[in-house]
Short mmCIF file of N, CA and C in Angstrom, two decimals:
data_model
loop_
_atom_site.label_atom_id
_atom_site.label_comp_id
_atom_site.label_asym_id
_atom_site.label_seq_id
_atom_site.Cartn_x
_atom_site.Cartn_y
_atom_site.Cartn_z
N UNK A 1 133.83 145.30 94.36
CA UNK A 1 134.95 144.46 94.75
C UNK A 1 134.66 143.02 94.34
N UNK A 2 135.49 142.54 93.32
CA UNK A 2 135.59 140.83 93.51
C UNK A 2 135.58 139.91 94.96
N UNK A 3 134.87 138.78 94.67
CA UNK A 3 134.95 137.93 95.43
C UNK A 3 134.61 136.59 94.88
N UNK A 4 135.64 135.93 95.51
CA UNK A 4 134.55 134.26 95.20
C UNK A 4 135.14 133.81 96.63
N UNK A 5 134.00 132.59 96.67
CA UNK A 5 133.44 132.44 97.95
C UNK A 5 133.30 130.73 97.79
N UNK A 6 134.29 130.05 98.19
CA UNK A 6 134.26 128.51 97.89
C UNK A 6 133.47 128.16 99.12
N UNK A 7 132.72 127.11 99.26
CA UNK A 7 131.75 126.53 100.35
C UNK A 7 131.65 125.38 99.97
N UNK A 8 131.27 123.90 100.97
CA UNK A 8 131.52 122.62 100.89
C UNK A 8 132.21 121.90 101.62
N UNK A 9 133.69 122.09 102.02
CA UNK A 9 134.64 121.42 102.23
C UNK A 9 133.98 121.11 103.88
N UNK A 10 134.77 120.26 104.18
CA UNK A 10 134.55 119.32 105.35
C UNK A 10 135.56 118.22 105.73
N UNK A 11 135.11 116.80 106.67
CA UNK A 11 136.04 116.20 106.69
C UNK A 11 134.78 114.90 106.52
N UNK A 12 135.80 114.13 105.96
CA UNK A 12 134.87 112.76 105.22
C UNK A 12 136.28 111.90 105.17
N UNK A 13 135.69 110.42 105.32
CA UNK A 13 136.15 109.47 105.26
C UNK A 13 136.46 108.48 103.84
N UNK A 14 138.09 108.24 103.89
CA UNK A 14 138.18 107.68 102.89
C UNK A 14 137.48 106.98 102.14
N UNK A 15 137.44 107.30 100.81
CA UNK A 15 136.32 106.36 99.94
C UNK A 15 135.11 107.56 100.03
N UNK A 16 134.93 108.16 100.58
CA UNK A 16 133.34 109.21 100.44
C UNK A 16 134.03 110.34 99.36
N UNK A 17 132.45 111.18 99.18
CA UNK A 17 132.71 112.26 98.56
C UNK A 17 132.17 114.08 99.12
N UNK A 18 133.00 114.62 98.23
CA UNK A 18 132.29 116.28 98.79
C UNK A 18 132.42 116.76 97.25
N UNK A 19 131.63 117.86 97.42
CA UNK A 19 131.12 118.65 96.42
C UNK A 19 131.48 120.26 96.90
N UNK A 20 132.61 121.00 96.17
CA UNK A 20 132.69 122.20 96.75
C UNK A 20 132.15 123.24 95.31
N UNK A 21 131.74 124.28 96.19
CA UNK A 21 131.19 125.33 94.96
C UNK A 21 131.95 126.51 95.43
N UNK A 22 132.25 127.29 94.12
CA UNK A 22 132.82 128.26 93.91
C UNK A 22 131.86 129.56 93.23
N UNK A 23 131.73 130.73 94.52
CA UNK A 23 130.41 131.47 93.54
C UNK A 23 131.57 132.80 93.23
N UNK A 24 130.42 133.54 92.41
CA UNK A 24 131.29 134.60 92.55
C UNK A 24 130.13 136.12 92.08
N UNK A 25 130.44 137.07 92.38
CA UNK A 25 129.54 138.06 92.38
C UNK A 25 129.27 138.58 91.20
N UNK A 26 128.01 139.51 90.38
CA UNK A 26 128.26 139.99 88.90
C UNK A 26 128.63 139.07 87.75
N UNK A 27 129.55 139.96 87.12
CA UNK A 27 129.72 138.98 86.04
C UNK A 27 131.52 138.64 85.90
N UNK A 28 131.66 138.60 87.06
CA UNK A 28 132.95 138.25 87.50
C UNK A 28 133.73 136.70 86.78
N UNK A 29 132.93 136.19 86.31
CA UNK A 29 133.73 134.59 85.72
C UNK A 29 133.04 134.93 84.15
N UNK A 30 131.92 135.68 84.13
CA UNK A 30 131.72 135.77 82.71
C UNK A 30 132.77 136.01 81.30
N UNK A 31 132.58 134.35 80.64
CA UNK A 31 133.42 134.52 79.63
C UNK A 31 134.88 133.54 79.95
N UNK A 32 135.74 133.83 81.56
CA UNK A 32 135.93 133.08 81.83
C UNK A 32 136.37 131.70 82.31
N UNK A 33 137.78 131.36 82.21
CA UNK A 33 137.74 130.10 82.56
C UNK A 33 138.21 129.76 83.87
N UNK A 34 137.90 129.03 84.90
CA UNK A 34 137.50 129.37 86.40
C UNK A 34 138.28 127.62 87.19
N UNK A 35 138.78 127.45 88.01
CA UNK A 35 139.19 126.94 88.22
C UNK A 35 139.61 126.31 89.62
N UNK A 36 140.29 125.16 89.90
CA UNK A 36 140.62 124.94 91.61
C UNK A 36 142.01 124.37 91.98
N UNK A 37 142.86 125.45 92.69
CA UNK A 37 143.71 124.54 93.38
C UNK A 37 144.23 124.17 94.84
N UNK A 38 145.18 123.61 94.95
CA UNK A 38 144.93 122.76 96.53
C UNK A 38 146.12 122.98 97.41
N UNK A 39 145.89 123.39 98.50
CA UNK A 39 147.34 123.83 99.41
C UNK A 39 147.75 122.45 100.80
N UNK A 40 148.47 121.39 100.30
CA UNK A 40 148.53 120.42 101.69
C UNK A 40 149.47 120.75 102.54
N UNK A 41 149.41 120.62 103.88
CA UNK A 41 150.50 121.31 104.86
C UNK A 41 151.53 121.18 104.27
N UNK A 42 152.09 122.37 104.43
CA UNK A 42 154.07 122.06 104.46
C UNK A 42 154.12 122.10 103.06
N UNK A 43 153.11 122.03 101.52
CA UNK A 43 153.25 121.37 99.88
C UNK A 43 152.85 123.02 99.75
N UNK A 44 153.33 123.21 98.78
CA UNK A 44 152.94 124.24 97.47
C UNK A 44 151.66 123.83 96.60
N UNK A 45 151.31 125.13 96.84
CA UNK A 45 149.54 124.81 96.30
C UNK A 45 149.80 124.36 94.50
N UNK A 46 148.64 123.60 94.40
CA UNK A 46 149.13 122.74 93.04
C UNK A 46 147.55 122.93 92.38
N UNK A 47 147.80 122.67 91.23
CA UNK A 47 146.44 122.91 89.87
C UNK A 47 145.60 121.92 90.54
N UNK A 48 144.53 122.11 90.34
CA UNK A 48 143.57 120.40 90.15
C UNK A 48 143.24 120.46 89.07
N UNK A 49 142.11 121.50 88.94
CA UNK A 49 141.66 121.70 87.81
C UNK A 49 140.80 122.80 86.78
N UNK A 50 140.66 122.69 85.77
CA UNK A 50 140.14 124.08 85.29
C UNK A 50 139.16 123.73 84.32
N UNK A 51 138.03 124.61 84.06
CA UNK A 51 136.92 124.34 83.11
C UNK A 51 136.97 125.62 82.64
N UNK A 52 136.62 125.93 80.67
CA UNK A 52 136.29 127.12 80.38
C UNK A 52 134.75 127.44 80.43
N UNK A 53 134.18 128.71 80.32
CA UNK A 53 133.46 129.15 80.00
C UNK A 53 132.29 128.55 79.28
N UNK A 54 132.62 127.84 78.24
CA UNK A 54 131.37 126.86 77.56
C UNK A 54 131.26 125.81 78.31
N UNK A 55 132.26 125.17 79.20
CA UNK A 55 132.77 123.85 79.64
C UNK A 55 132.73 123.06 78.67
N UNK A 56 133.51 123.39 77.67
CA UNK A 56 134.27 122.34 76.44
C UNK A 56 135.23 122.18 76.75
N UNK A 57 136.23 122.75 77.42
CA UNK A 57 137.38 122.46 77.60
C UNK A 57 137.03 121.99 79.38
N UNK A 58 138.11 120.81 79.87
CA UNK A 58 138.35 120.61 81.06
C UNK A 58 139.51 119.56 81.58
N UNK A 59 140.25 120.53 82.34
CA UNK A 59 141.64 119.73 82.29
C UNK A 59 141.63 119.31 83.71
N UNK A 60 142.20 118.34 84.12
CA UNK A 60 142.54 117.83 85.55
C UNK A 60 144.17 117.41 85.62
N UNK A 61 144.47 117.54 86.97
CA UNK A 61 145.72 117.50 87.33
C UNK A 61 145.44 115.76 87.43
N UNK A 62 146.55 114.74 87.03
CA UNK A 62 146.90 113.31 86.86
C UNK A 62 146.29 112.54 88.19
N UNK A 63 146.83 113.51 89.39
CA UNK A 63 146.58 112.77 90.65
C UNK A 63 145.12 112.86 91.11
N UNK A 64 143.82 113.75 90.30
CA UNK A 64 142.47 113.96 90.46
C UNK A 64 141.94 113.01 89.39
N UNK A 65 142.11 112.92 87.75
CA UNK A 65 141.58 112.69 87.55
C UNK A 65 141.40 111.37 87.28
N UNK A 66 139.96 111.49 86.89
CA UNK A 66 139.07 109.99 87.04
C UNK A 66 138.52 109.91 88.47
N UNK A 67 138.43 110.55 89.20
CA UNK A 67 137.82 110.62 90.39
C UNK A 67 137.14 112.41 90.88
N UNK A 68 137.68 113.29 90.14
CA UNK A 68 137.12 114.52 90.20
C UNK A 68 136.72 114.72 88.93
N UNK A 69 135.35 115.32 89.25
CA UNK A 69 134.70 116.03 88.15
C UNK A 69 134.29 117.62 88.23
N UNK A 70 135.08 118.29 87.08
CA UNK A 70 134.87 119.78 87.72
C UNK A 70 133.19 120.29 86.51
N UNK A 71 132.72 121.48 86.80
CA UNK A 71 131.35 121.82 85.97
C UNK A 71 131.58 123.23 86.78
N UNK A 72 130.06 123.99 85.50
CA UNK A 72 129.70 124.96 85.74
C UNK A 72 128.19 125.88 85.62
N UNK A 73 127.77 126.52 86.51
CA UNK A 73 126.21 126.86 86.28
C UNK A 73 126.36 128.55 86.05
N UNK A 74 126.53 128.81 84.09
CA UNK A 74 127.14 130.25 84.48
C UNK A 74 125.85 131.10 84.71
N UNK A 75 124.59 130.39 84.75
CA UNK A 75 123.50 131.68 85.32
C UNK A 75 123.59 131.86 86.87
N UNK A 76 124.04 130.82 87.48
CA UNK A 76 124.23 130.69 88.75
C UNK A 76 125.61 131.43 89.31
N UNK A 77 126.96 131.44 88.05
CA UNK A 77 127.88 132.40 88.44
C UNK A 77 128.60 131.64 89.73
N UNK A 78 128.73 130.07 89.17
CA UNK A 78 129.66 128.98 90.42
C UNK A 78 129.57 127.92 89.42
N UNK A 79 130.56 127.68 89.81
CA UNK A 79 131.76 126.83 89.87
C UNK A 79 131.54 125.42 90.49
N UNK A 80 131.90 124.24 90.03
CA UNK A 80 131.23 123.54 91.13
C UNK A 80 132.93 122.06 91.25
N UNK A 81 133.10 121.67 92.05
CA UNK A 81 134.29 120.77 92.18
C UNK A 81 133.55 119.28 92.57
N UNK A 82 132.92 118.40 91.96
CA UNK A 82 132.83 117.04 92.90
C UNK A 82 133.84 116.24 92.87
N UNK A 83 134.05 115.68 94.02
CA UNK A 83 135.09 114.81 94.25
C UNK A 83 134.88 113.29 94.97
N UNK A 84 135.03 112.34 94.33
CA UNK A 84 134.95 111.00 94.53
C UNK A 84 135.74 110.56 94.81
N UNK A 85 135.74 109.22 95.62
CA UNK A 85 136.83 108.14 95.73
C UNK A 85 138.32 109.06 96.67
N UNK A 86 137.49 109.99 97.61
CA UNK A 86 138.46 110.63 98.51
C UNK A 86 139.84 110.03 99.14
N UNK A 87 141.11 110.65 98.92
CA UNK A 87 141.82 109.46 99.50
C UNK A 87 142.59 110.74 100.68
N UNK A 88 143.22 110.09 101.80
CA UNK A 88 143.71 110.57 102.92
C UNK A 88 144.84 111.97 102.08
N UNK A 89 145.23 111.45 101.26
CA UNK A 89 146.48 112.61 100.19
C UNK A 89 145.81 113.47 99.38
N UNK A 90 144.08 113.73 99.49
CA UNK A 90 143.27 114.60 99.31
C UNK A 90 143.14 115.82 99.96
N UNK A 91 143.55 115.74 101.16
CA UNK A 91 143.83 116.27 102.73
C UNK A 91 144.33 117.99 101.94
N UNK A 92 143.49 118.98 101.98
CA UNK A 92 144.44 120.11 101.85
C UNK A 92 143.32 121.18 101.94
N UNK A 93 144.01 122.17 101.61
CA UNK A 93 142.93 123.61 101.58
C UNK A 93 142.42 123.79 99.97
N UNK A 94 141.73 124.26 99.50
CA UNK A 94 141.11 124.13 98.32
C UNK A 94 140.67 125.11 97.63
N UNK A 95 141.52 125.82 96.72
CA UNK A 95 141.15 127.51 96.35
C UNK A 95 140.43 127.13 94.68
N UNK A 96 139.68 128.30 94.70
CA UNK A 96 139.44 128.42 93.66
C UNK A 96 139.65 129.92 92.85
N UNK A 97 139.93 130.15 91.79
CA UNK A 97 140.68 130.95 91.10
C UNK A 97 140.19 131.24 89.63
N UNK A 98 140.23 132.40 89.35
CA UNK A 98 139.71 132.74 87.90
C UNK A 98 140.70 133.24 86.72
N UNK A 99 141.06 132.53 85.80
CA UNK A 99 142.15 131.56 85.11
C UNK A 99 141.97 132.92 83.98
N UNK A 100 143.20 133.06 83.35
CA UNK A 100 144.05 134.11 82.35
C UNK A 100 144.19 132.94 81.38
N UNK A 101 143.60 132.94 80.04
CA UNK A 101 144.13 131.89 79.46
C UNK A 101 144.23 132.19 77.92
N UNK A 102 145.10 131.94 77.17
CA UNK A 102 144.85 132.46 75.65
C UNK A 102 144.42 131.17 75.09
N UNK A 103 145.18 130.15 75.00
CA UNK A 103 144.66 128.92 74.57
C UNK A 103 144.71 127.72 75.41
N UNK A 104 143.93 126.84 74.50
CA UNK A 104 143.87 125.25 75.63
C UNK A 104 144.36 123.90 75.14
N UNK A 105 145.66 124.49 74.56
CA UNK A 105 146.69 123.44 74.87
C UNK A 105 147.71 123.12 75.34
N UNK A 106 148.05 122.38 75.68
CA UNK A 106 148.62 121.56 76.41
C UNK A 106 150.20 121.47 76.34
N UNK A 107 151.18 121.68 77.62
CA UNK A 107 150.94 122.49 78.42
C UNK A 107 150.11 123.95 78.65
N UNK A 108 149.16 123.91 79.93
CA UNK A 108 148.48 124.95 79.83
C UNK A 108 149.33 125.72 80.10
N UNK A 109 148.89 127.17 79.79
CA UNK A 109 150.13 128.46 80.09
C UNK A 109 148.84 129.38 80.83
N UNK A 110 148.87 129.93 82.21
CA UNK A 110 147.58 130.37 82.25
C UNK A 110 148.17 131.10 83.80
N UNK A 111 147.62 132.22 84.22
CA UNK A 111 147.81 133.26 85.33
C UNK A 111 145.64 133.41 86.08
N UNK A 112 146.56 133.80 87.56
CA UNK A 112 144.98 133.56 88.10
C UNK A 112 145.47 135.07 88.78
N UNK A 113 143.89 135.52 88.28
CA UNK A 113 144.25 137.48 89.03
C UNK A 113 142.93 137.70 90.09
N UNK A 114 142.06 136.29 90.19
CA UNK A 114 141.28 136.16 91.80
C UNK A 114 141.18 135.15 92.25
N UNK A 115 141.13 135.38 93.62
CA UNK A 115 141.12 133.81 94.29
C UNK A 115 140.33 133.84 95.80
N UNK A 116 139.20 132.86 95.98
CA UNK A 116 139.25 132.59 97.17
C UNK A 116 140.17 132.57 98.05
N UNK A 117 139.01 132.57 99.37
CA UNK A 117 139.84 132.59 100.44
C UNK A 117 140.18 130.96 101.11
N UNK A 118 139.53 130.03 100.25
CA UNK A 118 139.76 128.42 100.68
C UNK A 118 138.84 127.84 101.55
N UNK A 119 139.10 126.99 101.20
CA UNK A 119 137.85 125.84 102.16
C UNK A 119 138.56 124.53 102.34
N UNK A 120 138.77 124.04 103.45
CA UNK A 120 139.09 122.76 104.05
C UNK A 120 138.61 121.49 103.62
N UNK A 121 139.35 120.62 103.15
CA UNK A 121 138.97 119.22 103.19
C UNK A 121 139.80 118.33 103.67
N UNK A 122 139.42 117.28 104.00
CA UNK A 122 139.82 116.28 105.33
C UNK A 122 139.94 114.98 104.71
N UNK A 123 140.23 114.36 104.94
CA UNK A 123 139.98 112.76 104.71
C UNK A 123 140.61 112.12 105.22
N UNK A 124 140.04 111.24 105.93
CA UNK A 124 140.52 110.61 106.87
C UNK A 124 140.46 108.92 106.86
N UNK A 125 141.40 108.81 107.69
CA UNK A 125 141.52 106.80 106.57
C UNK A 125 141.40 106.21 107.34
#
């Protein structure tokens, strides 16, 4: 059975940072491109962001980037999300997901067929 298993999230104060990891069992992301998105009360869960397989490619959603940096450790088989410069509209649940992708341009066109079960982040102002 698939699984990934996001761990990290917490609650931190505006301006701090968290680091969430995304593992996953076997060779379940092998090959590849693995990804995170974010559910805020009451909002429709939205992209952040996605890294492939080599991590040559890495796209961020407008409102992350320059303050999130996504990576990957594929002997380790996770995923990793750091996030800087936390702001209170950071506030959401935080999935991570393993990305359907033929190519990497732009608009991405891309389907997710696993997903965590989420991890909490806070920020508080």
């Amino acid at each position: 059975q698939v699984r990934l298993v996001e761990s990290g999230g917490g609650l931190v104060q505006a301006g701090g940072s968290l680091r969430l990891s995304c593992s996953a069992s076997g060779r379940t992301f092998t090959y590849y491109a693995v990804g995170w998105f974010r559910q805020a009360p009451e909002k429709e869960r939205e992209f952040v962001s996605v890294i492939s397989w080599s991590s040559d490619h890495k796209y961020y959603s407008d409102s992350v980037k320059g303050r999130f940096t996504i990576s990957r450790d594929n002997a380790k088989n996770t995923v990793y999300l750091q996030m800087d410069s936390l702001k209170p509209e950071d506030t959401a649940v935080y999935y991570c997901a393993r990305f359907l992708l033929h190519e990497w341009s732009q608009p991405l066109r891309y389907s997710n067929d696993y997903w965590g079960q989420g991890t909490q982040v806070t920020v508080s102002s």
